[in-house]
Short mmCIF file of C-alpha atoms in Angstrom, two decimals:
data_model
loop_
_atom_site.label_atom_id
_atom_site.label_comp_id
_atom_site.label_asym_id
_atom_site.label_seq_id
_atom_site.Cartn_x
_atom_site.Cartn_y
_atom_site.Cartn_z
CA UNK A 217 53.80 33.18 -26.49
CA UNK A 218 54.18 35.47 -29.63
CA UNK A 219 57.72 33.77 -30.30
CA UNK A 220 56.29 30.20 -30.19
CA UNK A 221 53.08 30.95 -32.25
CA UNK A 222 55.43 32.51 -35.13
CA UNK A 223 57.92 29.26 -34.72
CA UNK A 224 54.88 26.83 -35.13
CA UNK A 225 53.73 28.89 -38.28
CA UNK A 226 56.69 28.09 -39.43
CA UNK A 227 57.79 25.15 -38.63
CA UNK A 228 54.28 23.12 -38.36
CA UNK A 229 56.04 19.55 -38.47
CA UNK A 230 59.50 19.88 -37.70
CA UNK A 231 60.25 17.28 -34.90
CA UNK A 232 62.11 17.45 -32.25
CA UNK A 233 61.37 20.99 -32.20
CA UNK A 234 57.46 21.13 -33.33
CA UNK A 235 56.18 19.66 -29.98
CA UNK A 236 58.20 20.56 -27.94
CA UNK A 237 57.03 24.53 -28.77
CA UNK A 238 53.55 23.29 -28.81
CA UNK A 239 54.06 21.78 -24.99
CA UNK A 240 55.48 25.12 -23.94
CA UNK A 241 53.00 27.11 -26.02
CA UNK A 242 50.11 25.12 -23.83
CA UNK A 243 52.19 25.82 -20.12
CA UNK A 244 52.11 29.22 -21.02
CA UNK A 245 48.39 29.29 -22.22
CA UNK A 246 47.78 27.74 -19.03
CA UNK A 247 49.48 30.97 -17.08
CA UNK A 248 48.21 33.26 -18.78
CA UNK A 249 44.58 32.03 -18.47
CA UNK A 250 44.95 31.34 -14.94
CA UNK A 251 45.95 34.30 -13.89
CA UNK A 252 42.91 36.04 -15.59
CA UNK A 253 41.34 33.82 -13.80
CA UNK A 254 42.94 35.36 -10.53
CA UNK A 255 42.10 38.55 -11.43
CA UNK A 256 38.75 38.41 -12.17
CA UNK A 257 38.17 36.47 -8.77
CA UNK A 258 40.02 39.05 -7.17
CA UNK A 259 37.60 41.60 -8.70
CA UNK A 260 34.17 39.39 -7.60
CA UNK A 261 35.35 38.91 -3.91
CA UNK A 262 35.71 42.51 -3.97
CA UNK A 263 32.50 43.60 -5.15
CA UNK A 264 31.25 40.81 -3.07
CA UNK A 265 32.00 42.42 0.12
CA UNK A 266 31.30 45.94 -0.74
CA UNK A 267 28.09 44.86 -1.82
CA UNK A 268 28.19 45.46 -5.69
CA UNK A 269 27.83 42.60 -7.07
CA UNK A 270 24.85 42.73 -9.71
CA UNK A 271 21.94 40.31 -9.06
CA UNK A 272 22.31 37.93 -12.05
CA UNK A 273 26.44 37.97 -11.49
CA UNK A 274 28.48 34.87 -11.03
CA UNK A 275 31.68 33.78 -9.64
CA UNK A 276 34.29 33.75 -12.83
CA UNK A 277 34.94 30.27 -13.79
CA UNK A 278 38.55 28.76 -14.97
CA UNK A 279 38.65 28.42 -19.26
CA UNK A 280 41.74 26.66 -20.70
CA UNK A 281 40.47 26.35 -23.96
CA UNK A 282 43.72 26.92 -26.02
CA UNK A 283 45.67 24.84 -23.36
CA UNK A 284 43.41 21.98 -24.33
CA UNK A 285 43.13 21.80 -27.88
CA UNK A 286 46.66 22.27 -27.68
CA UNK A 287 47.47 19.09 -25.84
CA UNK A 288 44.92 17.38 -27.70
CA UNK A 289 46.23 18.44 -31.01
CA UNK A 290 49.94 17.14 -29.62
CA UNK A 291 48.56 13.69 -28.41
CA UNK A 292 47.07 13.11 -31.23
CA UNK A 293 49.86 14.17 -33.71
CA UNK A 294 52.56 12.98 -31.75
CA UNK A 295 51.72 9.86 -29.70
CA UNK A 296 55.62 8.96 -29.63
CA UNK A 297 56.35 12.25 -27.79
CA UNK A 298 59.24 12.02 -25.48
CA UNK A 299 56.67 14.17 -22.56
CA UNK A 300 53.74 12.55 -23.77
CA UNK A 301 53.18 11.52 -20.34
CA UNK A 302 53.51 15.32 -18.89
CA UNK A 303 50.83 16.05 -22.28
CA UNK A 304 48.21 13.74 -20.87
CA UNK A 305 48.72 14.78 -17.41
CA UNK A 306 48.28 18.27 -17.58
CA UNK A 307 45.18 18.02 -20.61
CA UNK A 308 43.56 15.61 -17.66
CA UNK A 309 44.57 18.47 -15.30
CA UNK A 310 43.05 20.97 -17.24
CA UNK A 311 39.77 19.21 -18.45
CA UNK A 312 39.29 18.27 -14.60
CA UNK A 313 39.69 22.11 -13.64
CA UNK A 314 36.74 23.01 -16.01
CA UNK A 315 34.37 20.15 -15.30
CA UNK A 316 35.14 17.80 -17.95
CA UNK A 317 36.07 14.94 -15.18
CA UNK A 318 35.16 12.06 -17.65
CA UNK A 319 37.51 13.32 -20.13
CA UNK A 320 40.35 14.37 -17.73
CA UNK A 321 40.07 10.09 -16.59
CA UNK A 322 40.59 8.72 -19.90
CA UNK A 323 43.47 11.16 -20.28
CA UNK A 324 45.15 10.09 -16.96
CA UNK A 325 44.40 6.31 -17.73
CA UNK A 326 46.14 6.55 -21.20
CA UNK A 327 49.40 7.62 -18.66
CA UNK A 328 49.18 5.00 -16.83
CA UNK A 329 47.55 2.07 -18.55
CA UNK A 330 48.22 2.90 -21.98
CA UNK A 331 47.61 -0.66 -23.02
CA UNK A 332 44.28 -0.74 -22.10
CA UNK A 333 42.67 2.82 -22.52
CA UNK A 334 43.48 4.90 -25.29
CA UNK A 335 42.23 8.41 -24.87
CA UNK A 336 41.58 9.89 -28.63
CA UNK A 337 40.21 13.58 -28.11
CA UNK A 338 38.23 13.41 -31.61
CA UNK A 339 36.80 9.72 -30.91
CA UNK A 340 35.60 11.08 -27.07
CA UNK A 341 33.87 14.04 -28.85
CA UNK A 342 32.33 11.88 -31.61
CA UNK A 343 31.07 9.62 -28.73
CA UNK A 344 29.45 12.47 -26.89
CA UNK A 345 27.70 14.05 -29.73
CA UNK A 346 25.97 10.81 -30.56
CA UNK A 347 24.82 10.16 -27.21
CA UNK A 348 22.75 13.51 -26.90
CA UNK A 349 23.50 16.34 -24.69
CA UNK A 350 26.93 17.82 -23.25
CA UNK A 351 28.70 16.23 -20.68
CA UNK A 352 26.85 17.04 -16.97
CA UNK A 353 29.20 19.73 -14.92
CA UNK A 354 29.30 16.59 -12.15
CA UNK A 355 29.33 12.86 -14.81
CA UNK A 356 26.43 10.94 -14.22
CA UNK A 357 26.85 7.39 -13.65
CA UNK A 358 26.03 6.73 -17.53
CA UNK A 359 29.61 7.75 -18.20
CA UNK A 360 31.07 5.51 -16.23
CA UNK A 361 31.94 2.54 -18.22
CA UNK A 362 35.32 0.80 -16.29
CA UNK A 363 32.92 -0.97 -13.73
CA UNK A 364 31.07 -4.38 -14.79
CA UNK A 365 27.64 -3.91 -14.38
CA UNK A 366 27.09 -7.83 -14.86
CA UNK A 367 24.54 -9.28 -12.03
CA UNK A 368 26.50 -12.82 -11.93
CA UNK A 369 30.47 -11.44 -13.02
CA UNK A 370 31.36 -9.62 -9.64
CA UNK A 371 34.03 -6.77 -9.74
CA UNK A 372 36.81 -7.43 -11.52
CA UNK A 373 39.98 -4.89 -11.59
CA UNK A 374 40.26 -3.09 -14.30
CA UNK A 375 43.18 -1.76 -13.97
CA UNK A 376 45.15 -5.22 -13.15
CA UNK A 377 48.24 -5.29 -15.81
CA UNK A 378 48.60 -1.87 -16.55
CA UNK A 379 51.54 -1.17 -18.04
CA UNK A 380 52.15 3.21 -18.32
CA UNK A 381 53.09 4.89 -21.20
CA UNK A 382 56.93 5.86 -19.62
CA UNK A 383 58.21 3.46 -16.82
CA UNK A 384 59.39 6.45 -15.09
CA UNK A 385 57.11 9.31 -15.04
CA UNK A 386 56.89 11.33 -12.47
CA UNK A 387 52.91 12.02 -13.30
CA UNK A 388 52.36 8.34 -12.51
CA UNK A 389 51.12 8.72 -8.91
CA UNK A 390 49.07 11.36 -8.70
CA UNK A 391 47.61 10.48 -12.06
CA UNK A 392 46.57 7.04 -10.01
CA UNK A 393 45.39 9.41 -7.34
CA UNK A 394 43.18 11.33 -9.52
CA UNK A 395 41.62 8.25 -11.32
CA UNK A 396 40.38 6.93 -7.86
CA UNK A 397 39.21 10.32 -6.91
CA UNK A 398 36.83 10.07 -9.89
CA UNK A 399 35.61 6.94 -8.99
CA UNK A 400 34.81 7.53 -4.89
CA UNK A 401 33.45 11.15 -5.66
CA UNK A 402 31.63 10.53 -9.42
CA UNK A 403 30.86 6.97 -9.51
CA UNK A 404 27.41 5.80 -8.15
CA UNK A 405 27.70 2.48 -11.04
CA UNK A 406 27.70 -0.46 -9.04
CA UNK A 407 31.34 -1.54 -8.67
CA UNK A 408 32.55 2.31 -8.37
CA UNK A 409 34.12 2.15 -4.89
CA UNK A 410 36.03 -1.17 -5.97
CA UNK A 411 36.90 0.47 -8.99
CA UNK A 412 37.96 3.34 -6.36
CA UNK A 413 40.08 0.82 -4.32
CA UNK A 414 42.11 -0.23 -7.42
CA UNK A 415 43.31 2.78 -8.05
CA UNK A 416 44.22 3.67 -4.87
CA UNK A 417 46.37 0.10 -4.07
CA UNK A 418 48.38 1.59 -6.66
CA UNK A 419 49.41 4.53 -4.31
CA UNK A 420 50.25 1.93 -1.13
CA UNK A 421 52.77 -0.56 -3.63
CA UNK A 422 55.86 2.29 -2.91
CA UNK A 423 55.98 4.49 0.19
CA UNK A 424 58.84 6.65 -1.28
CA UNK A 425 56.54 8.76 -3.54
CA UNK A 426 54.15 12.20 -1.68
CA UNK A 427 50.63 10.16 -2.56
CA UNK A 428 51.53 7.12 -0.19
CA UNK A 429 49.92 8.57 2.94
CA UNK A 430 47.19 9.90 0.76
CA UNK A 431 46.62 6.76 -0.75
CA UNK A 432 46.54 4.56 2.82
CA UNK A 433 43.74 7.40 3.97
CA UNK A 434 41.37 6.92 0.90
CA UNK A 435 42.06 3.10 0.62
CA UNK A 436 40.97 2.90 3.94
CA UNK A 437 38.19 5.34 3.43
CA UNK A 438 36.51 3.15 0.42
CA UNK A 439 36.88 -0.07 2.46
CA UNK A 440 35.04 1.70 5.23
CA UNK A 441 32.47 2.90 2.51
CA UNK A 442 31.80 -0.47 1.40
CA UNK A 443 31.72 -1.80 5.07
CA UNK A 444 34.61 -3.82 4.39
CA UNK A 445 35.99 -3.23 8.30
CA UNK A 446 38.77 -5.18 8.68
CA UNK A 447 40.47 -3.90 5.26
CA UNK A 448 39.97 -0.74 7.07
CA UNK A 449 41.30 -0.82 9.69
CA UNK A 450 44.43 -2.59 8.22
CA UNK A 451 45.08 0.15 6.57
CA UNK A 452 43.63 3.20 9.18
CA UNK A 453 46.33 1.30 11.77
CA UNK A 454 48.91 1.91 8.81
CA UNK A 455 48.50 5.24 8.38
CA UNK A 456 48.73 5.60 11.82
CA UNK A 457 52.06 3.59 12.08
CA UNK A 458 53.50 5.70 8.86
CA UNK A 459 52.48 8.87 10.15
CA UNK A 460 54.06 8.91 13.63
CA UNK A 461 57.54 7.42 11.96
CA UNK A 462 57.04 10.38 9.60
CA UNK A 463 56.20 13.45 12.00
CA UNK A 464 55.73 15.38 8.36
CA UNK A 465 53.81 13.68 6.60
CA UNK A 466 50.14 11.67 7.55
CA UNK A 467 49.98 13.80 10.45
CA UNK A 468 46.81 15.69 9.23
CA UNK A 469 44.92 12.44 8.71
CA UNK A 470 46.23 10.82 11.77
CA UNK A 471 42.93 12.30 14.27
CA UNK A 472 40.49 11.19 11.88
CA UNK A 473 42.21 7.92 10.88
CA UNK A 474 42.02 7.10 14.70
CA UNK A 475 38.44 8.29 14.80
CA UNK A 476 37.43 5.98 12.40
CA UNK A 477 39.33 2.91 13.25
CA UNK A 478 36.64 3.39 16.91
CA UNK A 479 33.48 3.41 14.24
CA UNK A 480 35.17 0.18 12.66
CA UNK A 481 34.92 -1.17 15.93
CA UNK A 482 31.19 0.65 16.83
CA UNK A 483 29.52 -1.05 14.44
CA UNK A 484 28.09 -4.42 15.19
CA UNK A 485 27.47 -5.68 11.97
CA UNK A 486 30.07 -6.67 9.74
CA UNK A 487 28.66 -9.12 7.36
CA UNK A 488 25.69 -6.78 5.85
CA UNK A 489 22.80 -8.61 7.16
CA UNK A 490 21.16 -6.11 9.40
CA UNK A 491 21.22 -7.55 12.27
CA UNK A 492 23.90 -7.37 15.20
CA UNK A 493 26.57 -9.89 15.32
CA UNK A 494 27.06 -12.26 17.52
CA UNK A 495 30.59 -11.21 17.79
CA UNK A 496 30.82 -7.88 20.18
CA UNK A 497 32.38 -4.85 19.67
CA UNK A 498 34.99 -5.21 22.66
CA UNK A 499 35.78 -8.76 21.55
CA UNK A 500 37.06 -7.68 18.15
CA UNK A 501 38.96 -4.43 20.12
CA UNK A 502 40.76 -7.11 22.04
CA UNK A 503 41.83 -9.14 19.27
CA UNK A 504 45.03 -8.74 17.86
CA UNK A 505 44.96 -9.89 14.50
CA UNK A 506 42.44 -7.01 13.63
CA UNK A 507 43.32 -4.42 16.26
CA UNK A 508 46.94 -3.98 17.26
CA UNK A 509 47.53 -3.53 21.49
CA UNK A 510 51.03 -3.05 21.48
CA UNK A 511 51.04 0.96 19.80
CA UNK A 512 51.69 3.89 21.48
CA UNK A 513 48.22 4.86 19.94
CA UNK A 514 46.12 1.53 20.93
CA UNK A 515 44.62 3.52 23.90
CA UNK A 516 43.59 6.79 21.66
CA UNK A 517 41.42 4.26 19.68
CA UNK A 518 40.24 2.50 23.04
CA UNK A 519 39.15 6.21 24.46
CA UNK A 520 37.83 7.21 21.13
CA UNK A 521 35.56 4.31 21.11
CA UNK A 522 34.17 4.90 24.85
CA UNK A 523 33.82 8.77 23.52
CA UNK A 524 31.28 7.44 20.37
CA UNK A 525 29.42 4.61 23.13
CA UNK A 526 28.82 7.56 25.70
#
């Protein structure tokens, strides 16, 4: 740390080597912070269970200040940067870490959809001050602002043409990941679970990367949150599929992927209106354009759905 603050005193705008030190400079923030972190954690569970805590004592909370202003000072001076993709990933990582989750999306979105969303750090900050207070610990939906909110327009994706700031970043995936995490835990606006499901077809388009599985669970889960049931169970029966070919990998998800593939099939009303359908529960088990009855696992839906009906 001491080496690369003296280089960057002295060499404040010498590229390649300027941003480089501050990307390293900001990793190494980042350990060093963290592991205070660590051990002042260690130190409250401890006086936790002997009993020592003091009544107005909280848990210690994670503070990457200098990592931050550090990758926002090298975005912002160096948008060309050749691991400005590994910048905005880790600043999103970061700002997410400490409760900035608003921040932390445009970050991630300016990795992956550069040509739509531009994350500028002073611009965000400007924007914030005028609208009153600090940014909530949890956003509220007021900072949501990807969804239409038109009564007549009806979703529309927002993230359809996205082109990423380097073809081939290794950040890209789980940067999608995060994005639709914001949306299905953080966005109550009314298009946030589409918004959600866009993000997360972006995670099903290549099964060779470690956020496909993940990405056929929560696509799955947001049709089922939006009662969109045969989405869902397109892709709870693919999850299935990928994790027995894959004994690794799914497998966690595989028990409640069947579980909820029976409540696709409990429910008796699919089109919203509140009322039962006239289509039965059994009748859409049997069919086999929504419910596959060839799989080695067709029969652990069948008994799951006799467990939920008893």
């Amino acid at each position: 740390i001491q080496y690369f603050e003296e280089f960057l005193k002295k060499y404040p705008d010498d590229l390649p080597y300027t941003p480089d030190a501050m990307f390293r400079l900001a990793e190494l923030y980042y350990d060093v912070s963290y592991i205070e972190f660590l051990e002042k954690n260690a130190k409250y569970n401890e006086a936790y269970e002997k009993g020592t805590l003091g009544p107005d004592e909280e848990p210690p909370v994670k503070e990457f200040d200098r990592t931050i202003a550090l990758f926002r000072d090298l975005i912002r001076r160096y948008p060309g940067y050749a691991n400005a993709d590994g910048a905005y990933y880790l600043l999103g990582y970061c700002l997410n870490d400490t409760g900035k989750e608003e921040e932390a999306r445009l970050a991630w979105l300016n990795l992956v959809c550069e040509n739509k969303y531009k994350y500028d750090p002073v611009a965000f900050e400007e924007a914030k001050g005028k609208g009153g207070p600090e940014q909530p610990a949890r956003p509220s939906a007021s900072l949501v602002t990807s969804a239409p909110e038109a009564p007549d327009a009806g979703f529309v994706d927002p993230f359809a043409g996205c082109t990423p700031i380097k073809g081939d970043s290794r950040f890209f995936f789980e940067a999608w990941w995060m994005i639709g995490e914001y949306h299905f835990v953080y966005d109550t606006s009314r298009y946030g679970v589409e918004t959600a499901i866009a993000a997360y077809k972006k995670l099903v388009e290549d099964p060779s990367h470690r956020f496909y599985d993940r990405g056929l669970y929560k696509l799955a889960w947001s049709y089922f949150k939006v009662d969109m049931f045969p989405e869902s169970i397109g892709m709870f029966s693919q999850l299935v599929d990928y994790s027995d070919a894959h004994a690794t990998k799914g497998a966690g998800m595989r028990p409640e992927a069947i579980l909820y593939l029976a409540f696709c099939f409990y429910s008796d009303d699919w089109n919203g209106d509140q009322t039962p359908d006239p289509v039965p529960p059994f009748s859409r088990l049997k069919d086999p354009n929504l419910m596959p009855q060839d799989r080695k696992w067709t029969r652990e839906v069948y008994a799951r759905l006799g467990d939920i009906f008893f």
